[in-house]
Amino acid sequence: MTEEFTSPQYLEVSNHFFQDARDFYIRYKHCMVNDGPLFYTPRSMRAKCFIDLRMGIESILKSLICYFQNSDRKGKTLLNWIQKYEHDIGKMLRKVRANLPESIVEEYEADLLKLDGLPVGLRYRLDTWDFRGNREEYYYDTIGSDSWLDRVFDALAKLIEFSNENLKTHSRVVDVFDVMDELMELRYEKYT
């Protein structure tokens, strides 16, 4: 008989992805909006910052999927299930679309779906140069476009706000009994 992992549960995993999304948002804002650190070239900066946006969108969508679509999964089952989405923004959007405010979907869906045409490997300068050289029009419609980056940044901000509104309803004062119950749960840890 296999032991049933009872932890982590959906709120914890959702919160971890939410915090990751906020971190990516803050780093993007620091580098792009607030005249943050200097990069070797503007294109290198765009590539690195684009990845922060992409990973922020991925993280917030995974947060929302865990929150709304978890079907009471927990432990190893929950973590394996959410990781199967990998970097597929379209698949994540389809999964959680019905739970999102229609105004966000209508305004940003097309911009967010463009992320799937931009490999996560574009974080490397060489890949960005090759991508721009071979898919120049798509590059300038996305990573090379200030307005597109701004729209994805705005979408990330709105999705973070929406996730926060849902997660904060679960905030509470924890007593010693809650802590003991949590410590006694059979917890799945991926790297053990």
PDB file of C-alpha atoms in Angstrom:
ATOM      1  CA  MET A   1       0.000   0.000   0.000  1.00  0.00           C
ATOM      2  CA  THR A   2       1.336   3.431  -0.977  1.00  0.00           C
ATOM      3  CA  GLU A   3       1.205   6.246   1.545  1.00  0.00           C
ATOM      4  CA  GLU A   4      -1.059   9.135   0.583  1.00  0.00           C
ATOM      5  CA  PHE A   5       0.651  12.517   0.657  1.00  0.00           C
ATOM      6  CA  THR A   6      -1.627  15.128   2.197  1.00  0.00           C
ATOM      7  CA  SER A   7       0.704  18.080   1.738  1.00  0.00           C
ATOM      8  CA  PRO A   8       1.347  20.439   0.060  1.00  0.00           C
ATOM      9  CA  GLN A   9      -2.221  21.417  -0.623  1.00  0.00           C
ATOM     10  CA  TYR A  10      -3.625  23.692  -3.301  1.00  0.00           C
ATOM     11  CA  LEU A  11      -3.498  26.951  -1.296  1.00  0.00           C
ATOM     12  CA  GLU A  12       0.183  26.511  -0.464  1.00  0.00           C
ATOM     13  CA  VAL A  13       1.147  25.670  -4.035  1.00  0.00           C
ATOM     14  CA  SER A  14      -1.032  28.463  -5.414  1.00  0.00           C
ATOM     15  CA  ASN A  15       0.638  30.907  -3.028  1.00  0.00           C
ATOM     16  CA  HIS A  16       4.147  29.774  -4.029  1.00  0.00           C
ATOM     17  CA  PHE A  17       3.367  30.383  -7.707  1.00  0.00           C
ATOM     18  CA  PHE A  18       1.732  33.712  -6.797  1.00  0.00           C
ATOM     19  CA  GLN A  19       4.903  34.823  -4.969  1.00  0.00           C
ATOM     20  CA  ASP A  20       7.053  33.728  -7.931  1.00  0.00           C
ATOM     21  CA  ALA A  21       4.867  35.808 -10.267  1.00  0.00           C
ATOM     22  CA  ARG A  22       5.288  38.844  -8.008  1.00  0.00           C
ATOM     23  CA  ASP A  23       9.061  38.349  -7.943  1.00  0.00           C
ATOM     24  CA  PHE A  24       9.235  38.195 -11.751  1.00  0.00           C
ATOM     25  CA  TYR A  25       6.983  41.266 -11.964  1.00  0.00           C
ATOM     26  CA  ILE A  26       9.202  43.240  -9.574  1.00  0.00           C
ATOM     27  CA  ARG A  27      12.415  42.253 -11.353  1.00  0.00           C
ATOM     28  CA  TYR A  28      10.959  43.158 -14.769  1.00  0.00           C
ATOM     29  CA  LYS A  29       9.773  46.496 -13.430  1.00  0.00           C
ATOM     30  CA  HIS A  30      13.178  47.196 -11.871  1.00  0.00           C
ATOM     31  CA  CYS A  31      15.038  46.398 -15.081  1.00  0.00           C
ATOM     32  CA  MET A  32      12.701  47.859 -17.707  1.00  0.00           C
ATOM     33  CA  VAL A  33      10.501  50.480 -16.112  1.00  0.00           C
ATOM     34  CA  ASN A  34      12.741  51.969 -13.436  1.00  0.00           C
ATOM     35  CA  ASP A  35      15.923  52.283 -15.497  1.00  0.00           C
ATOM     36  CA  GLY A  36      17.439  49.382 -13.594  1.00  0.00           C
ATOM     37  CA  PRO A  37      20.840  47.816 -14.226  1.00  0.00           C
ATOM     38  CA  LEU A  38      22.649  48.272 -17.516  1.00  0.00           C
ATOM     39  CA  PHE A  39      22.920  45.300 -19.875  1.00  0.00           C
ATOM     40  CA  TYR A  40      25.549  44.687 -22.519  1.00  0.00           C
ATOM     41  CA  THR A  41      23.067  45.472 -25.308  1.00  0.00           C
ATOM     42  CA  PRO A  42      19.417  46.609 -25.401  1.00  0.00           C
ATOM     43  CA  ARG A  43      18.480  43.362 -27.171  1.00  0.00           C
ATOM     44  CA  SER A  44      20.072  41.317 -24.403  1.00  0.00           C
ATOM     45  CA  MET A  45      18.124  43.341 -21.854  1.00  0.00           C
ATOM     46  CA  ARG A  46      14.877  42.782 -23.740  1.00  0.00           C
ATOM     47  CA  ALA A  47      15.503  39.038 -23.881  1.00  0.00           C
ATOM     48  CA  LYS A  48      16.238  38.727 -20.166  1.00  0.00           C
ATOM     49  CA  CYS A  49      13.310  40.924 -19.208  1.00  0.00           C
ATOM     50  CA  PHE A  50      10.990  39.135 -21.624  1.00  0.00           C
ATOM     51  CA  ILE A  51      11.778  35.876 -19.837  1.00  0.00           C
ATOM     52  CA  ASP A  52      10.800  37.492 -16.533  1.00  0.00           C
ATOM     53  CA  LEU A  53       7.460  38.478 -18.062  1.00  0.00           C
ATOM     54  CA  ARG A  54       6.955  35.043 -19.596  1.00  0.00           C
ATOM     55  CA  MET A  55       7.799  33.245 -16.361  1.00  0.00           C
ATOM     56  CA  GLY A  56       5.615  35.685 -14.430  1.00  0.00           C
ATOM     57  CA  ILE A  57       2.632  34.901 -16.657  1.00  0.00           C
ATOM     58  CA  GLU A  58       3.363  31.179 -16.391  1.00  0.00           C
ATOM     59  CA  SER A  59       3.612  31.409 -12.596  1.00  0.00           C
ATOM     60  CA  ILE A  60       0.419  33.395 -12.126  1.00  0.00           C
ATOM     61  CA  LEU A  61      -1.540  31.083 -14.421  1.00  0.00           C
ATOM     62  CA  LYS A  62      -0.267  28.076 -12.455  1.00  0.00           C
ATOM     63  CA  SER A  63      -1.263  29.856  -9.244  1.00  0.00           C
ATOM     64  CA  LEU A  64      -4.772  30.354 -10.577  1.00  0.00           C
ATOM     65  CA  ILE A  65      -5.035  26.797 -11.906  1.00  0.00           C
ATOM     66  CA  CYS A  66      -4.005  25.422  -8.512  1.00  0.00           C
ATOM     67  CA  TYR A  67      -6.512  27.688  -6.835  1.00  0.00           C
ATOM     68  CA  PHE A  68      -9.531  27.086  -9.087  1.00  0.00           C
ATOM     69  CA  GLN A  69      -8.969  23.761 -10.842  1.00  0.00           C
ATOM     70  CA  ASN A  70      -7.156  21.529  -8.361  1.00  0.00           C
ATOM     71  CA  SER A  71     -10.024  19.016  -7.877  1.00  0.00           C
ATOM     72  CA  ASP A  72      -8.825  18.422  -4.321  1.00  0.00           C
ATOM     73  CA  ARG A  73      -5.447  17.159  -5.480  1.00  0.00           C
ATOM     74  CA  LYS A  74      -2.691  17.304  -2.907  1.00  0.00           C
ATOM     75  CA  GLY A  75       0.889  16.250  -2.326  1.00  0.00           C
ATOM     76  CA  LYS A  76       2.693  14.494  -5.141  1.00  0.00           C
ATOM     77  CA  THR A  77      -0.474  14.256  -7.237  1.00  0.00           C
ATOM     78  CA  LEU A  78      -0.942  18.042  -7.159  1.00  0.00           C
ATOM     79  CA  LEU A  79       2.689  18.865  -7.937  1.00  0.00           C
ATOM     80  CA  ASN A  80       2.948  16.358 -10.792  1.00  0.00           C
ATOM     81  CA  TRP A  81      -0.345  17.604 -12.224  1.00  0.00           C
ATOM     82  CA  ILE A  82       0.618  21.305 -12.250  1.00  0.00           C
ATOM     83  CA  GLN A  83       4.115  20.617 -13.606  1.00  0.00           C
ATOM     84  CA  LYS A  84       2.654  18.869 -16.667  1.00  0.00           C
ATOM     85  CA  TYR A  85       1.608  22.281 -17.969  1.00  0.00           C
ATOM     86  CA  GLU A  86       5.302  23.065 -18.444  1.00  0.00           C
ATOM     87  CA  HIS A  87       5.590  26.376 -20.367  1.00  0.00           C
ATOM     88  CA  ASP A  88       2.380  26.012 -22.432  1.00  0.00           C
ATOM     89  CA  ILE A  89       0.622  29.355 -21.888  1.00  0.00           C
ATOM     90  CA  GLY A  90      -2.270  28.482 -24.236  1.00  0.00           C
ATOM     91  CA  LYS A  91      -3.010  25.273 -22.382  1.00  0.00           C
ATOM     92  CA  MET A  92      -2.920  27.073 -19.025  1.00  0.00           C
ATOM     93  CA  LEU A  93      -5.178  29.859 -20.293  1.00  0.00           C
ATOM     94  CA  ARG A  94      -7.703  27.338 -21.599  1.00  0.00           C
ATOM     95  CA  LYS A  95      -7.715  25.522 -18.244  1.00  0.00           C
ATOM     96  CA  VAL A  96      -8.400  28.625 -16.136  1.00  0.00           C
ATOM     97  CA  ARG A  97     -10.177  30.873 -18.670  1.00  0.00           C
ATOM     98  CA  ALA A  98     -13.648  30.345 -17.191  1.00  0.00           C
ATOM     99  CA  ASN A  99     -12.388  31.551 -13.805  1.00  0.00           C
ATOM    100  CA  LEU A 100     -10.789  34.753 -15.073  1.00  0.00           C
ATOM    101  CA  PRO A 101     -12.570  38.093 -15.299  1.00  0.00           C
ATOM    102  CA  GLU A 102     -13.848  38.431 -18.854  1.00  0.00           C
ATOM    103  CA  SER A 103     -12.318  41.921 -19.093  1.00  0.00           C
ATOM    104  CA  ILE A 104      -8.815  40.483 -18.628  1.00  0.00           C
ATOM    105  CA  VAL A 105      -9.415  37.693 -21.131  1.00  0.00           C
ATOM    106  CA  GLU A 106     -10.848  40.029 -23.771  1.00  0.00           C
ATOM    107  CA  GLU A 107      -8.106  42.614 -23.382  1.00  0.00           C
ATOM    108  CA  TYR A 108      -5.019  40.393 -23.123  1.00  0.00           C
ATOM    109  CA  GLU A 109      -5.647  36.882 -24.430  1.00  0.00           C
ATOM    110  CA  ALA A 110      -4.210  37.512 -27.904  1.00  0.00           C
ATOM    111  CA  ASP A 111      -1.059  39.076 -26.453  1.00  0.00           C
ATOM    112  CA  LEU A 112      -0.589  36.245 -23.974  1.00  0.00           C
ATOM    113  CA  LEU A 113      -1.050  33.559 -26.620  1.00  0.00           C
ATOM    114  CA  LYS A 114       1.869  35.069 -28.564  1.00  0.00           C
ATOM    115  CA  LEU A 115       4.106  33.875 -25.717  1.00  0.00           C
ATOM    116  CA  ASP A 116       3.837  30.291 -26.968  1.00  0.00           C
ATOM    117  CA  GLY A 117       5.575  31.333 -30.192  1.00  0.00           C
ATOM    118  CA  LEU A 118       8.545  32.587 -28.182  1.00  0.00           C
ATOM    119  CA  PRO A 119      10.704  29.774 -26.794  1.00  0.00           C
ATOM    120  CA  VAL A 120      11.880  29.921 -23.196  1.00  0.00           C
ATOM    121  CA  GLY A 121      15.397  29.489 -24.657  1.00  0.00           C
ATOM    122  CA  LEU A 122      15.273  33.108 -25.802  1.00  0.00           C
ATOM    123  CA  ARG A 123      16.836  33.979 -22.462  1.00  0.00           C
ATOM    124  CA  TYR A 124      20.206  33.480 -24.108  1.00  0.00           C
ATOM    125  CA  ARG A 125      21.693  36.257 -26.210  1.00  0.00           C
ATOM    126  CA  LEU A 126      22.721  33.909 -29.031  1.00  0.00           C
ATOM    127  CA  ASP A 127      19.220  32.482 -29.305  1.00  0.00           C
ATOM    128  CA  THR A 128      17.704  35.956 -29.336  1.00  0.00           C
ATOM    129  CA  TRP A 129      19.997  37.054 -32.138  1.00  0.00           C
ATOM    130  CA  ASP A 130      19.176  33.931 -34.157  1.00  0.00           C
ATOM    131  CA  PHE A 131      15.446  34.331 -33.487  1.00  0.00           C
ATOM    132  CA  ARG A 132      15.452  37.958 -34.552  1.00  0.00           C
ATOM    133  CA  GLY A 133      17.410  37.129 -37.681  1.00  0.00           C
ATOM    134  CA  ASN A 134      15.140  34.277 -38.722  1.00  0.00           C
ATOM    135  CA  ARG A 135      11.779  35.483 -37.395  1.00  0.00           C
ATOM    136  CA  GLU A 136      12.305  39.213 -37.551  1.00  0.00           C
ATOM    137  CA  GLU A 137       8.662  40.182 -38.010  1.00  0.00           C
ATOM    138  CA  TYR A 138       7.547  38.092 -35.009  1.00  0.00           C
ATOM    139  CA  TYR A 139      10.419  39.471 -32.936  1.00  0.00           C
ATOM    140  CA  TYR A 140       9.331  43.055 -33.630  1.00  0.00           C
ATOM    141  CA  ASP A 141       5.675  42.163 -32.948  1.00  0.00           C
ATOM    142  CA  THR A 142       6.651  40.822 -29.529  1.00  0.00           C
ATOM    143  CA  ILE A 143      10.006  41.131 -27.735  1.00  0.00           C
ATOM    144  CA  GLY A 144      11.087  44.033 -29.921  1.00  0.00           C
ATOM    145  CA  SER A 145       7.830  45.931 -29.341  1.00  0.00           C
ATOM    146  CA  ASP A 146       7.559  48.258 -26.359  1.00  0.00           C
ATOM    147  CA  SER A 147       3.772  48.294 -26.620  1.00  0.00           C
ATOM    148  CA  TRP A 148       3.518  44.477 -26.611  1.00  0.00           C
ATOM    149  CA  LEU A 149       5.852  44.199 -23.613  1.00  0.00           C
ATOM    150  CA  ASP A 150       3.799  46.882 -21.838  1.00  0.00           C
ATOM    151  CA  ARG A 151       0.571  44.988 -22.525  1.00  0.00           C
ATOM    152  CA  VAL A 152       1.961  41.707 -21.196  1.00  0.00           C
ATOM    153  CA  PHE A 153       3.302  43.592 -18.158  1.00  0.00           C
ATOM    154  CA  ASP A 154      -0.171  45.086 -17.589  1.00  0.00           C
ATOM    155  CA  ALA A 155      -1.762  41.646 -17.968  1.00  0.00           C
ATOM    156  CA  LEU A 156       0.647  40.232 -15.399  1.00  0.00           C
ATOM    157  CA  ALA A 157      -0.198  43.048 -12.972  1.00  0.00           C
ATOM    158  CA  LYS A 158      -3.945  42.456 -13.353  1.00  0.00           C
ATOM    159  CA  LEU A 159      -3.611  38.681 -12.998  1.00  0.00           C
ATOM    160  CA  ILE A 160      -1.484  39.124  -9.872  1.00  0.00           C
ATOM    161  CA  GLU A 161      -4.108  41.444  -8.422  1.00  0.00           C
ATOM    162  CA  PHE A 162      -6.882  38.972  -9.254  1.00  0.00           C
ATOM    163  CA  SER A 163      -4.971  36.068  -7.700  1.00  0.00           C
ATOM    164  CA  ASN A 164      -4.206  38.129  -4.607  1.00  0.00           C
ATOM    165  CA  GLU A 165      -7.893  39.004  -4.164  1.00  0.00           C
ATOM    166  CA  ASN A 166      -8.729  35.302  -4.112  1.00  0.00           C
ATOM    167  CA  LEU A 167      -5.818  34.125  -1.971  1.00  0.00           C
ATOM    168  CA  LYS A 168      -6.198  36.790   0.688  1.00  0.00           C
ATOM    169  CA  THR A 169      -9.659  35.493   1.570  1.00  0.00           C
ATOM    170  CA  HIS A 170      -7.837  32.507   3.108  1.00  0.00           C
ATOM    171  CA  SER A 171      -5.564  34.556   5.384  1.00  0.00           C
ATOM    172  CA  ARG A 172      -5.996  33.701   9.025  1.00  0.00           C
ATOM    173  CA  VAL A 173      -4.350  33.615  12.400  1.00  0.00           C
ATOM    174  CA  VAL A 174      -2.737  30.234  12.983  1.00  0.00           C
ATOM    175  CA  ASP A 175      -2.823  28.635  16.404  1.00  0.00           C
ATOM    176  CA  VAL A 176      -0.543  25.956  17.841  1.00  0.00           C
ATOM    177  CA  PHE A 177      -3.011  23.194  16.934  1.00  0.00           C
ATOM    178  CA  ASP A 178      -2.992  24.245  13.264  1.00  0.00           C
ATOM    179  CA  VAL A 179       0.802  24.227  13.275  1.00  0.00           C
ATOM    180  CA  MET A 180       0.897  20.763  14.861  1.00  0.00           C
ATOM    181  CA  ASP A 181      -1.617  19.405  12.355  1.00  0.00           C
ATOM    182  CA  GLU A 182       0.473  20.764   9.504  1.00  0.00           C
ATOM    183  CA  LEU A 183       3.677  19.314  10.923  1.00  0.00           C
ATOM    184  CA  MET A 184       2.050  15.892  11.188  1.00  0.00           C
ATOM    185  CA  GLU A 185       0.850  15.822   7.565  1.00  0.00           C
ATOM    186  CA  LEU A 186       2.615  13.445   5.204  1.00  0.00           C
ATOM    187  CA  ARG A 187       4.437  15.938   3.008  1.00  0.00           C
ATOM    188  CA  TYR A 188       5.686  15.261  -0.504  1.00  0.00           C
ATOM    189  CA  GLU A 189       8.973  16.930  -1.307  1.00  0.00           C
ATOM    190  CA  LYS A 190      10.164  16.648  -4.870  1.00  0.00           C
ATOM    191  CA  TYR A 191      13.906  16.476  -4.177  1.00  0.00           C
ATOM    192  CA  THR A 192      14.020  13.937  -1.348  1.00  0.00           C
TER     193      THR A 192
END
